Every structure is written in C-alpha cells, then in structure tokens.
PDB file of C-alpha atoms in Angstrom:
ATOM      1  CA  UNK U   1      -7.582 -18.963   6.960  1.00  0.00           C
ATOM      2  CA  UNK U   2     -10.085 -20.532   9.342  1.00  0.00           C
ATOM      3  CA  UNK U   3     -10.032 -23.978   7.755  1.00  0.00           C
ATOM      4  CA  UNK U   4      -6.366 -24.113   6.675  1.00  0.00           C
ATOM      5  CA  UNK U   5      -7.491 -25.614   3.358  1.00  0.00           C
ATOM      6  CA  UNK U   6      -6.331 -22.861   1.022  1.00  0.00           C
ATOM      7  CA  UNK U   7      -2.816 -23.255  -0.359  1.00  0.00           C
ATOM      8  CA  UNK U   8      -2.241 -19.547  -0.949  1.00  0.00           C
ATOM      9  CA  UNK U   9      -3.423 -18.670   2.555  1.00  0.00           C
ATOM     10  CA  UNK U  10      -1.013 -21.243   3.959  1.00  0.00           C
ATOM     11  CA  UNK U  11       1.831 -19.777   1.932  1.00  0.00           C
ATOM     12  CA  UNK U  12       0.999 -16.275   3.203  1.00  0.00           C
ATOM     13  CA  UNK U  13       1.199 -17.545   6.773  1.00  0.00           C
ATOM     14  CA  UNK U  14       4.562 -19.175   6.085  1.00  0.00           C
ATOM     15  CA  UNK U  15       5.964 -15.937   4.620  1.00  0.00           C
ATOM     16  CA  UNK U  16       4.760 -13.898   7.581  1.00  0.00           C
ATOM     17  CA  UNK U  17       6.296 -16.365  10.024  1.00  0.00           C
ATOM     18  CA  UNK U  18       9.648 -16.295   8.230  1.00  0.00           C
ATOM     19  CA  UNK U  19       9.654 -12.490   8.030  1.00  0.00           C
ATOM     20  CA  UNK U  20       8.957 -12.321  11.790  1.00  0.00           C
ATOM     21  CA  UNK U  21       8.106  -8.603  11.693  1.00  0.00           C
ATOM     22  CA  UNK U  22       7.070  -6.694  14.796  1.00  0.00           C
ATOM     23  CA  UNK U  23       4.700  -4.531  12.749  1.00  0.00           C
ATOM     24  CA  UNK U  24       3.192  -5.690   9.476  1.00  0.00           C
ATOM     25  CA  UNK U  25       1.073  -3.983   6.821  1.00  0.00           C
ATOM     26  CA  UNK U  26      -0.926  -6.257   4.531  1.00  0.00           C
ATOM     27  CA  UNK U  27      -2.507  -5.089   1.308  1.00  0.00           C
ATOM     28  CA  UNK U  28      -5.183  -6.902  -0.718  1.00  0.00           C
ATOM     29  CA  UNK U  29      -6.786  -8.400   2.371  1.00  0.00           C
ATOM     30  CA  UNK U  30     -10.550  -8.177   1.935  1.00  0.00           C
ATOM     31  CA  UNK U  31     -12.258  -6.057   4.594  1.00  0.00           C
ATOM     32  CA  UNK U  32     -15.443  -7.105   6.369  1.00  0.00           C
ATOM     33  CA  UNK U  33     -17.430  -5.241   9.006  1.00  0.00           C
ATOM     34  CA  UNK U  34     -16.653  -7.664  11.825  1.00  0.00           C
ATOM     35  CA  UNK U  35     -13.028  -8.241  10.777  1.00  0.00           C
ATOM     36  CA  UNK U  36     -13.719 -11.946  10.435  1.00  0.00           C
ATOM     37  CA  UNK U  37     -10.967 -12.441   7.856  1.00  0.00           C
ATOM     38  CA  UNK U  38      -8.451 -10.381   9.834  1.00  0.00           C
ATOM     39  CA  UNK U  39      -9.209 -12.208  13.081  1.00  0.00           C
ATOM     40  CA  UNK U  40      -8.942 -15.570  11.316  1.00  0.00           C
ATOM     41  CA  UNK U  41      -5.485 -14.550  10.102  1.00  0.00           C
ATOM     42  CA  UNK U  42      -4.603 -13.389  13.604  1.00  0.00           C
ATOM     43  CA  UNK U  43      -5.724 -16.717  15.087  1.00  0.00           C
ATOM     44  CA  UNK U  44      -3.845 -18.741  12.480  1.00  0.00           C
ATOM     45  CA  UNK U  45      -0.619 -16.884  13.236  1.00  0.00           C
ATOM     46  CA  UNK U  46      -1.098 -17.378  16.967  1.00  0.00           C
ATOM     47  CA  UNK U  47      -1.528 -21.098  16.386  1.00  0.00           C
ATOM     48  CA  UNK U  48       1.841 -21.072  14.617  1.00  0.00           C
ATOM     49  CA  UNK U  49       3.501 -19.427  17.611  1.00  0.00           C
ATOM     50  CA  UNK U  50       3.589 -15.928  16.086  1.00  0.00           C
ATOM     51  CA  UNK U  51       0.912 -13.943  17.880  1.00  0.00           C
ATOM     52  CA  UNK U  52       0.009 -10.435  16.784  1.00  0.00           C
ATOM     53  CA  UNK U  53      -2.220  -9.203  19.626  1.00  0.00           C
ATOM     54  CA  UNK U  54      -2.943  -5.846  18.006  1.00  0.00           C
ATOM     55  CA  UNK U  55      -4.731  -5.547  14.653  1.00  0.00           C
ATOM     56  CA  UNK U  56      -6.320  -2.634  12.843  1.00  0.00           C
ATOM     57  CA  UNK U  57      -8.206  -1.908   9.633  1.00  0.00           C
ATOM     58  CA  UNK U  58     -10.245   0.986   8.291  1.00  0.00           C
ATOM     59  CA  UNK U  59     -12.845   0.320   5.618  1.00  0.00           C
ATOM     60  CA  UNK U  60     -11.248   0.694   2.158  1.00  0.00           C
ATOM     61  CA  UNK U  61     -12.497   2.847  -0.711  1.00  0.00           C
ATOM     62  CA  UNK U  62     -12.415  -0.117  -3.076  1.00  0.00           C
ATOM     63  CA  UNK U  63     -15.881  -1.238  -4.032  1.00  0.00           C
ATOM     64  CA  UNK U  64     -17.613   1.837  -2.627  1.00  0.00           C
ATOM     65  CA  UNK U  65     -19.918   3.103  -5.389  1.00  0.00           C
ATOM     66  CA  UNK U  66     -19.521   6.588  -6.822  1.00  0.00           C
ATOM     67  CA  UNK U  67     -22.837   6.621  -8.670  1.00  0.00           C
ATOM     68  CA  UNK U  68     -21.050   7.636 -11.869  1.00  0.00           C
ATOM     69  CA  UNK U  69     -20.070   5.828 -15.053  1.00  0.00           C
ATOM     70  CA  UNK U  70     -16.328   6.284 -14.715  1.00  0.00           C
ATOM     71  CA  UNK U  71     -15.289   3.846 -17.452  1.00  0.00           C
ATOM     72  CA  UNK U  72     -17.823   4.940 -20.076  1.00  0.00           C
ATOM     73  CA  UNK U  73     -19.550   1.585 -20.516  1.00  0.00           C
ATOM     74  CA  UNK U  74     -23.030   2.974 -19.963  1.00  0.00           C
ATOM     75  CA  UNK U  75     -23.332   1.505 -16.451  1.00  0.00           C
ATOM     76  CA  UNK U  76     -22.784   3.095 -13.050  1.00  0.00           C
ATOM     77  CA  UNK U  77     -22.439  -0.014 -10.888  1.00  0.00           C
ATOM     78  CA  UNK U  78     -19.488  -1.860 -12.424  1.00  0.00           C
ATOM     79  CA  UNK U  79     -16.227  -2.585 -10.605  1.00  0.00           C
ATOM     80  CA  UNK U  80     -14.507   0.296 -12.449  1.00  0.00           C
ATOM     81  CA  UNK U  81     -17.212   2.749 -11.353  1.00  0.00           C
ATOM     82  CA  UNK U  82     -16.343   2.429  -7.661  1.00  0.00           C
ATOM     83  CA  UNK U  83     -13.907   4.679  -5.814  1.00  0.00           C
ATOM     84  CA  UNK U  84     -11.415   1.848  -6.266  1.00  0.00           C
ATOM     85  CA  UNK U  85     -11.698  -1.125  -8.599  1.00  0.00           C
ATOM     86  CA  UNK U  86     -13.522  -3.963  -6.855  1.00  0.00           C
ATOM     87  CA  UNK U  87     -16.393  -6.365  -7.379  1.00  0.00           C
ATOM     88  CA  UNK U  88     -17.746  -5.821  -3.851  1.00  0.00           C
ATOM     89  CA  UNK U  89     -17.386  -3.444  -0.927  1.00  0.00           C
ATOM     90  CA  UNK U  90     -14.188  -4.071   0.988  1.00  0.00           C
ATOM     91  CA  UNK U  91     -12.366  -6.066  -1.675  1.00  0.00           C
ATOM     92  CA  UNK U  92      -8.618  -5.497  -1.581  1.00  0.00           C
ATOM     93  CA  UNK U  93      -8.378  -3.678   1.733  1.00  0.00           C
ATOM     94  CA  UNK U  94      -5.429  -3.167   4.077  1.00  0.00           C
ATOM     95  CA  UNK U  95      -4.689  -4.356   7.595  1.00  0.00           C
ATOM     96  CA  UNK U  96      -2.046  -3.752  10.247  1.00  0.00           C
ATOM     97  CA  UNK U  97      -0.851  -6.495  12.580  1.00  0.00           C
ATOM     98  CA  UNK U  98       1.432  -5.526  15.427  1.00  0.00           C
ATOM     99  CA  UNK U  99       3.158  -6.856  18.508  1.00  0.00           C
ATOM    100  CA  UNK U 100       3.190  -3.299  19.840  1.00  0.00           C
ATOM    101  CA  UNK U 101      -0.014  -1.491  20.833  1.00  0.00           C
ATOM    102  CA  UNK U 102      -1.768   0.611  18.192  1.00  0.00           C
ATOM    103  CA  UNK U 103      -3.381   3.924  19.136  1.00  0.00           C
ATOM    104  CA  UNK U 104      -6.696   3.500  17.337  1.00  0.00           C
ATOM    105  CA  UNK U 105      -8.133   6.601  19.015  1.00  0.00           C
ATOM    106  CA  UNK U 106      -5.590   8.848  17.303  1.00  0.00           C
ATOM    107  CA  UNK U 107      -5.559   6.958  14.007  1.00  0.00           C
ATOM    108  CA  UNK U 108      -6.522   9.031  10.985  1.00  0.00           C
ATOM    109  CA  UNK U 109      -8.414   7.657   8.027  1.00  0.00           C
ATOM    110  CA  UNK U 110      -7.261   9.857   5.167  1.00  0.00           C
ATOM    111  CA  UNK U 111      -9.111   7.754   2.599  1.00  0.00           C
ATOM    112  CA  UNK U 112     -12.251   9.951   2.272  1.00  0.00           C
ATOM    113  CA  UNK U 113     -10.150  12.921   1.069  1.00  0.00           C
ATOM    114  CA  UNK U 114     -11.520  14.176  -2.271  1.00  0.00           C
ATOM    115  CA  UNK U 115      -9.204  14.184  -5.259  1.00  0.00           C
ATOM    116  CA  UNK U 116     -10.303  17.681  -6.267  1.00  0.00           C
ATOM    117  CA  UNK U 117      -9.039  19.056  -2.928  1.00  0.00           C
ATOM    118  CA  UNK U 118      -5.411  18.050  -3.537  1.00  0.00           C
ATOM    119  CA  UNK U 119      -3.397  21.170  -4.389  1.00  0.00           C
ATOM    120  CA  UNK U 120      -1.935  20.938  -7.893  1.00  0.00           C
ATOM    121  CA  UNK U 121      -3.982  17.845  -8.727  1.00  0.00           C
ATOM    122  CA  UNK U 122      -4.147  16.411 -12.230  1.00  0.00           C
ATOM    123  CA  UNK U 123      -7.835  15.620 -12.155  1.00  0.00           C
ATOM    124  CA  UNK U 124      -8.404  17.608 -15.354  1.00  0.00           C
ATOM    125  CA  UNK U 125      -6.577  14.849 -17.257  1.00  0.00           C
ATOM    126  CA  UNK U 126      -8.941  12.151 -15.983  1.00  0.00           C
ATOM    127  CA  UNK U 127     -11.822  12.692 -18.421  1.00  0.00           C
ATOM    128  CA  UNK U 128     -14.419  12.305 -15.662  1.00  0.00           C
ATOM    129  CA  UNK U 129     -18.161  12.570 -16.294  1.00  0.00           C
ATOM    130  CA  UNK U 130     -19.755  15.805 -15.173  1.00  0.00           C
ATOM    131  CA  UNK U 131     -20.256  15.929 -11.419  1.00  0.00           C
ATOM    132  CA  UNK U 132     -17.888  13.078 -10.587  1.00  0.00           C
ATOM    133  CA  UNK U 133     -15.209  15.470  -9.371  1.00  0.00           C
ATOM    134  CA  UNK U 134     -17.514  16.378  -6.471  1.00  0.00           C
ATOM    135  CA  UNK U 135     -17.499  12.848  -5.057  1.00  0.00           C
ATOM    136  CA  UNK U 136     -14.441  10.958  -6.304  1.00  0.00           C
ATOM    137  CA  UNK U 137     -11.898  10.247  -3.589  1.00  0.00           C
ATOM    138  CA  UNK U 138      -8.185  10.501  -4.230  1.00  0.00           C
ATOM    139  CA  UNK U 139      -7.316   7.105  -2.766  1.00  0.00           C
ATOM    140  CA  UNK U 140      -8.307   4.020  -4.741  1.00  0.00           C
ATOM    141  CA  UNK U 141      -7.898   1.758  -1.711  1.00  0.00           C
ATOM    142  CA  UNK U 142      -6.773   3.571   1.400  1.00  0.00           C
ATOM    143  CA  UNK U 143      -4.498   6.080   3.133  1.00  0.00           C
ATOM    144  CA  UNK U 144      -4.013   5.894   6.895  1.00  0.00           C
ATOM    145  CA  UNK U 145      -1.990   7.491   9.680  1.00  0.00           C
ATOM    146  CA  UNK U 146      -1.828   5.031  12.595  1.00  0.00           C
ATOM    147  CA  UNK U 147       0.393   5.575  15.677  1.00  0.00           C
ATOM    148  CA  UNK U 148       2.294   2.599  17.070  1.00  0.00           C
ATOM    149  CA  UNK U 149       2.930   3.008  20.806  1.00  0.00           C
ATOM    150  CA  UNK U 150       6.586   2.412  21.681  1.00  0.00           C
ATOM    151  CA  UNK U 151       7.954   1.059  24.987  1.00  0.00           C
ATOM    152  CA  UNK U 152       9.375   4.479  25.937  1.00  0.00           C
ATOM    153  CA  UNK U 153       5.932   6.110  25.727  1.00  0.00           C
ATOM    154  CA  UNK U 154       6.458   7.812  22.380  1.00  0.00           C
ATOM    155  CA  UNK U 155       4.830   6.826  19.107  1.00  0.00           C
ATOM    156  CA  UNK U 156       5.934   5.774  15.644  1.00  0.00           C
ATOM    157  CA  UNK U 157       3.411   6.782  13.011  1.00  0.00           C
ATOM    158  CA  UNK U 158       2.564   4.368  10.223  1.00  0.00           C
ATOM    159  CA  UNK U 159       1.613   6.236   7.057  1.00  0.00           C
ATOM    160  CA  UNK U 160       0.043   3.376   5.143  1.00  0.00           C
ATOM    161  CA  UNK U 161      -1.229   3.471   1.609  1.00  0.00           C
ATOM    162  CA  UNK U 162      -2.373   1.341  -1.284  1.00  0.00           C
ATOM    163  CA  UNK U 163      -2.651   3.230  -4.564  1.00  0.00           C
ATOM    164  CA  UNK U 164      -4.550   2.260  -7.670  1.00  0.00           C
ATOM    165  CA  UNK U 165      -2.710   1.111 -10.805  1.00  0.00           C
ATOM    166  CA  UNK U 166      -1.711   3.638 -13.486  1.00  0.00           C
ATOM    167  CA  UNK U 167      -3.037   1.369 -16.231  1.00  0.00           C
ATOM    168  CA  UNK U 168      -6.325  -0.380 -17.065  1.00  0.00           C
ATOM    169  CA  UNK U 169      -9.503   1.401 -18.101  1.00  0.00           C
ATOM    170  CA  UNK U 170     -10.235   4.217 -17.585  1.00  0.00           C
ATOM    171  CA  UNK U 171      -6.547   4.772 -18.357  1.00  0.00           C
ATOM    172  CA  UNK U 172      -6.448   8.588 -18.279  1.00  0.00           C
ATOM    173  CA  UNK U 173      -8.073   8.623 -14.865  1.00  0.00           C
ATOM    174  CA  UNK U 174      -5.922   5.861 -13.400  1.00  0.00           C
ATOM    175  CA  UNK U 175      -2.661   7.347 -14.652  1.00  0.00           C
ATOM    176  CA  UNK U 176      -3.387  10.813 -13.270  1.00  0.00           C
ATOM    177  CA  UNK U 177      -4.782   9.461 -10.021  1.00  0.00           C
ATOM    178  CA  UNK U 178      -1.862   7.138  -9.354  1.00  0.00           C
ATOM    179  CA  UNK U 179       0.476  10.104  -9.777  1.00  0.00           C
ATOM    180  CA  UNK U 180      -1.534  12.206  -7.343  1.00  0.00           C
ATOM    181  CA  UNK U 181      -1.756   9.439  -4.731  1.00  0.00           C
ATOM    182  CA  UNK U 182       2.028   9.636  -4.410  1.00  0.00           C
ATOM    183  CA  UNK U 183       1.962  13.457  -4.583  1.00  0.00           C
ATOM    184  CA  UNK U 184      -0.385  13.474  -1.566  1.00  0.00           C
ATOM    185  CA  UNK U 185       2.276  12.474   0.961  1.00  0.00           C
ATOM    186  CA  UNK U 186       4.728  15.402   0.739  1.00  0.00           C
ATOM    187  CA  UNK U 187       1.750  17.770   1.099  1.00  0.00           C
ATOM    188  CA  UNK U 188       0.548  15.783   4.113  1.00  0.00           C
ATOM    189  CA  UNK U 189       3.989  16.046   5.712  1.00  0.00           C
ATOM    190  CA  UNK U 190       3.950  19.788   4.948  1.00  0.00           C
ATOM    191  CA  UNK U 191       0.676  20.234   6.824  1.00  0.00           C
ATOM    192  CA  UNK U 192      -0.913  21.690   3.669  1.00  0.00           C
ATOM    193  CA  UNK U 193      -3.945  19.407   3.804  1.00  0.00           C
ATOM    194  CA  UNK U 194      -6.904  19.425   6.253  1.00  0.00           C
ATOM    195  CA  UNK U 195      -4.817  17.682   8.935  1.00  0.00           C
ATOM    196  CA  UNK U 196      -1.921  18.948  11.015  1.00  0.00           C
ATOM    197  CA  UNK U 197       1.441  17.626   9.898  1.00  0.00           C
ATOM    198  CA  UNK U 198       2.321  14.376  11.716  1.00  0.00           C
ATOM    199  CA  UNK U 199       4.748  14.827  14.574  1.00  0.00           C
ATOM    200  CA  UNK U 200       7.638  12.556  15.453  1.00  0.00           C
ATOM    201  CA  UNK U 201       9.194   9.669  13.573  1.00  0.00           C
ATOM    202  CA  UNK U 202       7.163   7.836  10.960  1.00  0.00           C
ATOM    203  CA  UNK U 203       7.354   5.110   8.348  1.00  0.00           C
ATOM    204  CA  UNK U 204       5.596   5.548   5.003  1.00  0.00           C
ATOM    205  CA  UNK U 205       4.773   2.102   3.670  1.00  0.00           C
ATOM    206  CA  UNK U 206       2.551   0.326   1.209  1.00  0.00           C
ATOM    207  CA  UNK U 207       1.844  -0.382  -2.428  1.00  0.00           C
ATOM    208  CA  UNK U 208       2.368   2.709  -4.580  1.00  0.00           C
ATOM    209  CA  UNK U 209       1.698   0.830  -7.819  1.00  0.00           C
ATOM    210  CA  UNK U 210       4.462   3.019  -9.245  1.00  0.00           C
ATOM    211  CA  UNK U 211       8.071   2.264 -10.177  1.00  0.00           C
ATOM    212  CA  UNK U 212      10.523   5.191 -10.393  1.00  0.00           C
ATOM    213  CA  UNK U 213      12.325   3.737 -13.420  1.00  0.00           C
ATOM    214  CA  UNK U 214      10.088   1.266 -15.263  1.00  0.00           C
ATOM    215  CA  UNK U 215       6.445   0.543 -15.992  1.00  0.00           C
ATOM    216  CA  UNK U 216       3.602   2.447 -17.591  1.00  0.00           C
ATOM    217  CA  UNK U 217       2.931   5.047 -14.910  1.00  0.00           C
ATOM    218  CA  UNK U 218       3.944   8.688 -14.624  1.00  0.00           C
ATOM    219  CA  UNK U 219       7.129   8.472 -12.547  1.00  0.00           C
ATOM    220  CA  UNK U 220       7.333  12.138 -11.544  1.00  0.00           C
ATOM    221  CA  UNK U 221       5.583  11.909  -8.181  1.00  0.00           C
ATOM    222  CA  UNK U 222       7.145   8.643  -6.988  1.00  0.00           C
ATOM    223  CA  UNK U 223      10.604   9.958  -7.874  1.00  0.00           C
ATOM    224  CA  UNK U 224       9.915  13.145  -5.934  1.00  0.00           C
ATOM    225  CA  UNK U 225       8.720  11.123  -2.970  1.00  0.00           C
ATOM    226  CA  UNK U 226      11.790   8.881  -2.941  1.00  0.00           C
ATOM    227  CA  UNK U 227      14.065  11.934  -3.061  1.00  0.00           C
ATOM    228  CA  UNK U 228      12.209  13.867  -0.336  1.00  0.00           C
ATOM    229  CA  UNK U 229      14.826  14.739   2.327  1.00  0.00           C
ATOM    230  CA  UNK U 230      12.371  13.894   5.105  1.00  0.00           C
ATOM    231  CA  UNK U 231      12.393  10.258   3.982  1.00  0.00           C
ATOM    232  CA  UNK U 232      15.110   7.641   3.752  1.00  0.00           C
ATOM    233  CA  UNK U 233      15.079   5.013   0.998  1.00  0.00           C
ATOM    234  CA  UNK U 234      16.936   1.923   2.244  1.00  0.00           C
ATOM    235  CA  UNK U 235      16.615   0.431  -1.275  1.00  0.00           C
ATOM    236  CA  UNK U 236      15.811  -3.127  -0.084  1.00  0.00           C
ATOM    237  CA  UNK U 237      17.140  -5.795  -2.435  1.00  0.00           C
ATOM    238  CA  UNK U 238      16.650  -9.499  -3.037  1.00  0.00           C
ATOM    239  CA  UNK U 239      18.496 -12.313  -4.839  1.00  0.00           C
ATOM    240  CA  UNK U 240      15.220 -13.439  -6.410  1.00  0.00           C
ATOM    241  CA  UNK U 241      14.569 -10.081  -8.013  1.00  0.00           C
ATOM    242  CA  UNK U 242      18.098  -9.940  -9.369  1.00  0.00           C
ATOM    243  CA  UNK U 243      17.764 -13.453 -10.791  1.00  0.00           C
ATOM    244  CA  UNK U 244      14.437 -12.611 -12.487  1.00  0.00           C
ATOM    245  CA  UNK U 245      15.839  -9.613 -14.369  1.00  0.00           C
ATOM    246  CA  UNK U 246      14.003  -8.645 -17.551  1.00  0.00           C
ATOM    247  CA  UNK U 247      16.252  -7.508 -20.436  1.00  0.00           C
ATOM    248  CA  UNK U 248      16.168  -3.808 -21.139  1.00  0.00           C
ATOM    249  CA  UNK U 249      15.088  -2.636 -17.710  1.00  0.00           C
ATOM    250  CA  UNK U 250      16.074   0.860 -16.658  1.00  0.00           C
ATOM    251  CA  UNK U 251      15.981   0.121 -12.925  1.00  0.00           C
ATOM    252  CA  UNK U 252      17.986  -2.301 -10.811  1.00  0.00           C
ATOM    253  CA  UNK U 253      16.077  -5.630 -10.886  1.00  0.00           C
ATOM    254  CA  UNK U 254      17.341  -6.464  -7.384  1.00  0.00           C
ATOM    255  CA  UNK U 255      15.031  -3.688  -6.140  1.00  0.00           C
ATOM    256  CA  UNK U 256      11.906  -5.145  -7.759  1.00  0.00           C
ATOM    257  CA  UNK U 257       9.090  -6.175  -5.453  1.00  0.00           C
ATOM    258  CA  UNK U 258       6.634  -7.788  -7.896  1.00  0.00           C
ATOM    259  CA  UNK U 259       6.846 -10.819 -10.129  1.00  0.00           C
ATOM    260  CA  UNK U 260       4.771  -9.564 -13.060  1.00  0.00           C
ATOM    261  CA  UNK U 261       6.878 -10.794 -15.963  1.00  0.00           C
ATOM    262  CA  UNK U 262       4.208 -13.346 -16.839  1.00  0.00           C
ATOM    263  CA  UNK U 263       1.350 -10.876 -16.454  1.00  0.00           C
ATOM    264  CA  UNK U 264       0.225  -9.953 -19.998  1.00  0.00           C
ATOM    265  CA  UNK U 265      -0.896  -6.521 -18.787  1.00  0.00           C
ATOM    266  CA  UNK U 266       2.557  -5.689 -17.421  1.00  0.00           C
ATOM    267  CA  UNK U 267       5.257  -8.008 -18.774  1.00  0.00           C
ATOM    268  CA  UNK U 268       7.885  -6.774 -16.333  1.00  0.00           C
ATOM    269  CA  UNK U 269       8.959  -7.066 -12.716  1.00  0.00           C
ATOM    270  CA  UNK U 270       8.605  -3.722 -10.953  1.00  0.00           C
ATOM    271  CA  UNK U 271       9.419  -1.947  -7.733  1.00  0.00           C
ATOM    272  CA  UNK U 272       6.045  -0.778  -6.411  1.00  0.00           C
ATOM    273  CA  UNK U 273       6.083  -1.729  -2.698  1.00  0.00           C
ATOM    274  CA  UNK U 274       7.911   0.553  -0.276  1.00  0.00           C
ATOM    275  CA  UNK U 275       8.916   0.883   3.365  1.00  0.00           C
ATOM    276  CA  UNK U 276      10.326   4.404   3.759  1.00  0.00           C
ATOM    277  CA  UNK U 277      11.307   5.536   7.267  1.00  0.00           C
ATOM    278  CA  UNK U 278      11.601   9.165   8.248  1.00  0.00           C
ATOM    279  CA  UNK U 279      15.132  10.486   7.967  1.00  0.00           C
ATOM    280  CA  UNK U 280      15.513  10.741  11.748  1.00  0.00           C
ATOM    281  CA  UNK U 281      15.281   6.959  12.155  1.00  0.00           C
ATOM    282  CA  UNK U 282      18.316   4.678  11.935  1.00  0.00           C
ATOM    283  CA  UNK U 283      17.905   1.757   9.534  1.00  0.00           C
ATOM    284  CA  UNK U 284      20.024  -1.209  10.596  1.00  0.00           C
ATOM    285  CA  UNK U 285      18.998  -3.650   7.850  1.00  0.00           C
ATOM    286  CA  UNK U 286      16.589  -3.915   4.920  1.00  0.00           C
ATOM    287  CA  UNK U 287      15.589  -6.418   2.267  1.00  0.00           C
ATOM    288  CA  UNK U 288      12.863  -7.965   0.167  1.00  0.00           C
ATOM    289  CA  UNK U 289      11.792 -11.532   0.851  1.00  0.00           C
ATOM    290  CA  UNK U 290      12.318 -12.914  -2.658  1.00  0.00           C
ATOM    291  CA  UNK U 291      14.635 -15.934  -2.466  1.00  0.00           C
ATOM    292  CA  UNK U 292      16.855 -17.106  -5.289  1.00  0.00           C
ATOM    293  CA  UNK U 293      15.218 -19.728  -7.536  1.00  0.00           C
ATOM    294  CA  UNK U 294      17.346 -22.469  -5.968  1.00  0.00           C
ATOM    295  CA  UNK U 295      16.136 -21.649  -2.443  1.00  0.00           C
ATOM    296  CA  UNK U 296      13.678 -24.286  -1.118  1.00  0.00           C
ATOM    297  CA  UNK U 297      11.450 -21.470   0.178  1.00  0.00           C
ATOM    298  CA  UNK U 298      11.091 -19.829  -3.252  1.00  0.00           C
ATOM    299  CA  UNK U 299       7.962 -21.794  -4.318  1.00  0.00           C
ATOM    300  CA  UNK U 300       6.197 -20.808  -1.098  1.00  0.00           C
ATOM    301  CA  UNK U 301       6.951 -17.136  -1.657  1.00  0.00           C
ATOM    302  CA  UNK U 302       5.723 -17.373  -5.246  1.00  0.00           C
ATOM    303  CA  UNK U 303       2.485 -19.036  -4.166  1.00  0.00           C
ATOM    304  CA  UNK U 304       1.777 -16.436  -1.485  1.00  0.00           C
ATOM    305  CA  UNK U 305       1.577 -13.460  -3.851  1.00  0.00           C
ATOM    306  CA  UNK U 306       3.006 -11.853  -6.964  1.00  0.00           C
ATOM    307  CA  UNK U 307       4.153  -9.128  -4.539  1.00  0.00           C
ATOM    308  CA  UNK U 308       7.136  -9.732  -2.298  1.00  0.00           C
ATOM    309  CA  UNK U 309       7.358  -8.774   1.362  1.00  0.00           C
ATOM    310  CA  UNK U 310       9.563  -5.714   1.898  1.00  0.00           C
ATOM    311  CA  UNK U 311      11.097  -5.244   5.335  1.00  0.00           C
ATOM    312  CA  UNK U 312      13.356  -2.911   7.296  1.00  0.00           C
ATOM    313  CA  UNK U 313      14.882  -3.055  10.760  1.00  0.00           C
ATOM    314  CA  UNK U 314      15.055   0.266  12.601  1.00  0.00           C
ATOM    315  CA  UNK U 315      16.553   1.395  15.886  1.00  0.00           C
ATOM    316  CA  UNK U 316      13.679   2.753  17.963  1.00  0.00           C
ATOM    317  CA  UNK U 317      13.978   6.394  19.044  1.00  0.00           C
TER     318      UNK U 317
END
C-alpha cells in the first residue's frame, strides 16, 4: 500500500473507490500493533480522493497461540493450533473504514468469548485435546460491536464478524465451530450472553464462511440467522455471479460472493459474505460488485480478491 507497487493492493484500492461506501468492513487485512497497514491503506485512499478519516481495528484471534495441539500433528505451535488459522499473530484481521465517526469507547470486542460458554454449543463434536475447551475462543478471527455515530446524534451498530472455514483440518472442529460462530449472533441479540443486547438499529456484516444452500458446512445456523425476523436479507446479486454459475448448484448463483470454482478445496462459487441490516432499517438498494465477464472492470475485481464486495444502501433513522 505504501509503495503502490503491489498489483493486488492497487486492485483493492480501485474496488473500494468504485464502491464508494460511507462505511466499509475489510476482512483478511493483516493486523499490526501500530496499524501501519491500515494507515497506509487510509493514506492511499486519501491520495485517490476518497478519504476515510475514521478507522478501527481490534486485534484478531488468528495466530494467537492456544498452547494445544489442535490438529493432532504432535506440535502445539503450528498455524492450525492457534485460535484461528494463521502463520503469525494478526494475520487475516478485520478493519473498519468510515466517513462517519466511530465510537471506539463503546466498541465491544467479542472475540475473546470462549466457545464452551456459548449456550447449546457443539464443542463436543470438535474432538479437542483435553484442556483445550478451557481456552479455545469461539471466534476464529473476530467478532465486534462498533457504534457508528450518525448526524442526528444516534448510533448505528456494526456487528462485524469473520468466521473460520467449515473445512480443512481439523475438520470436526472447524465444522462445528463455523456453525456456532453463526449461532452466536441470535443469542447476542437476545441478550443471553455476557453483554447486554445491543440497542437501536444495527447491521450484521462480514464473512460467515457459510452458504445456506451449497458448500461443505453445516447450513443450520446460517439459515436460522438469515431467517431471523430481527434481520433483513436484501439478497444482493451480481451479473458476474450469475455468469459464473456452476452446474448443479442448489442456490441462486447470482447471490454468490466468492469465486472459488478454481479452488481445488472448494470447486464452487458460494455465498459467504453478508450485509444484513436490522429489520427496522429501510434498504434502498443492494448488490455485489462482481461485473459481467465482458465488463472492463471485471479483471480488476478478480485481481483484488476471490471475495466480492457486498454493499447495501440504507435510509438512516
């Protein structure tokens, strides 16, 4: 970002500029203690005439050691033995960029919440080594509650999350954990966890690593979340997703948010990225930035990420 020499970084900037969002959540942005990477991104966007004066990032769980051999390879310090898969602390974090002020004093980092403390959890299916249940966090990457301060003095809460994948070793653990990461949010909205239920309008957004119709994960929790009456699902679509349809899919390919057809571990395009406003908000438009193959911008989008940017427009309360 700082040197403008990386092609993918340049493509990411171009996608952000085209999307022109007022509030943006990024996933898979490496975290560092001084936010050097985040501030370099912020500066690069400002140089392009798209300033985001307010940025925020909690430290992710990814790369934080558990001290346990979670994948059964005889080691306790591998990337699969961390709270979230990563080769170093902070790899694959999240960040918020906003044109509106962020209330960092009232922001909640839900990421340290222990998996065992989730009511109805499926930790018993994980096959964890003895003692690991006392330290393993539910979130593979992060779960946040960050208020955005609105012009009228009220706040819009961003419930941000990046879940771990339901596949890859250790598969039993990842499948059960991915399910429970989605099951966390209705309980959080119920006020049945250590925090009071969030008040006012909110938007739940991030990478669930779960598709309600396709893929290898357990779809029960993501389906329940999408049908929760407190949430609205605008079902953002794209011409690129529709054009990249894989034969035999159960879900609508226009709703897909990832280009994973060429990934040998997946072999399908999936809907795993979501922007779900609370039901009391009015959605005026929604979409996924995945152009048709003939669009001149399509190669830039493909170079930026295998994930596609999902967006909604809302009428502020």
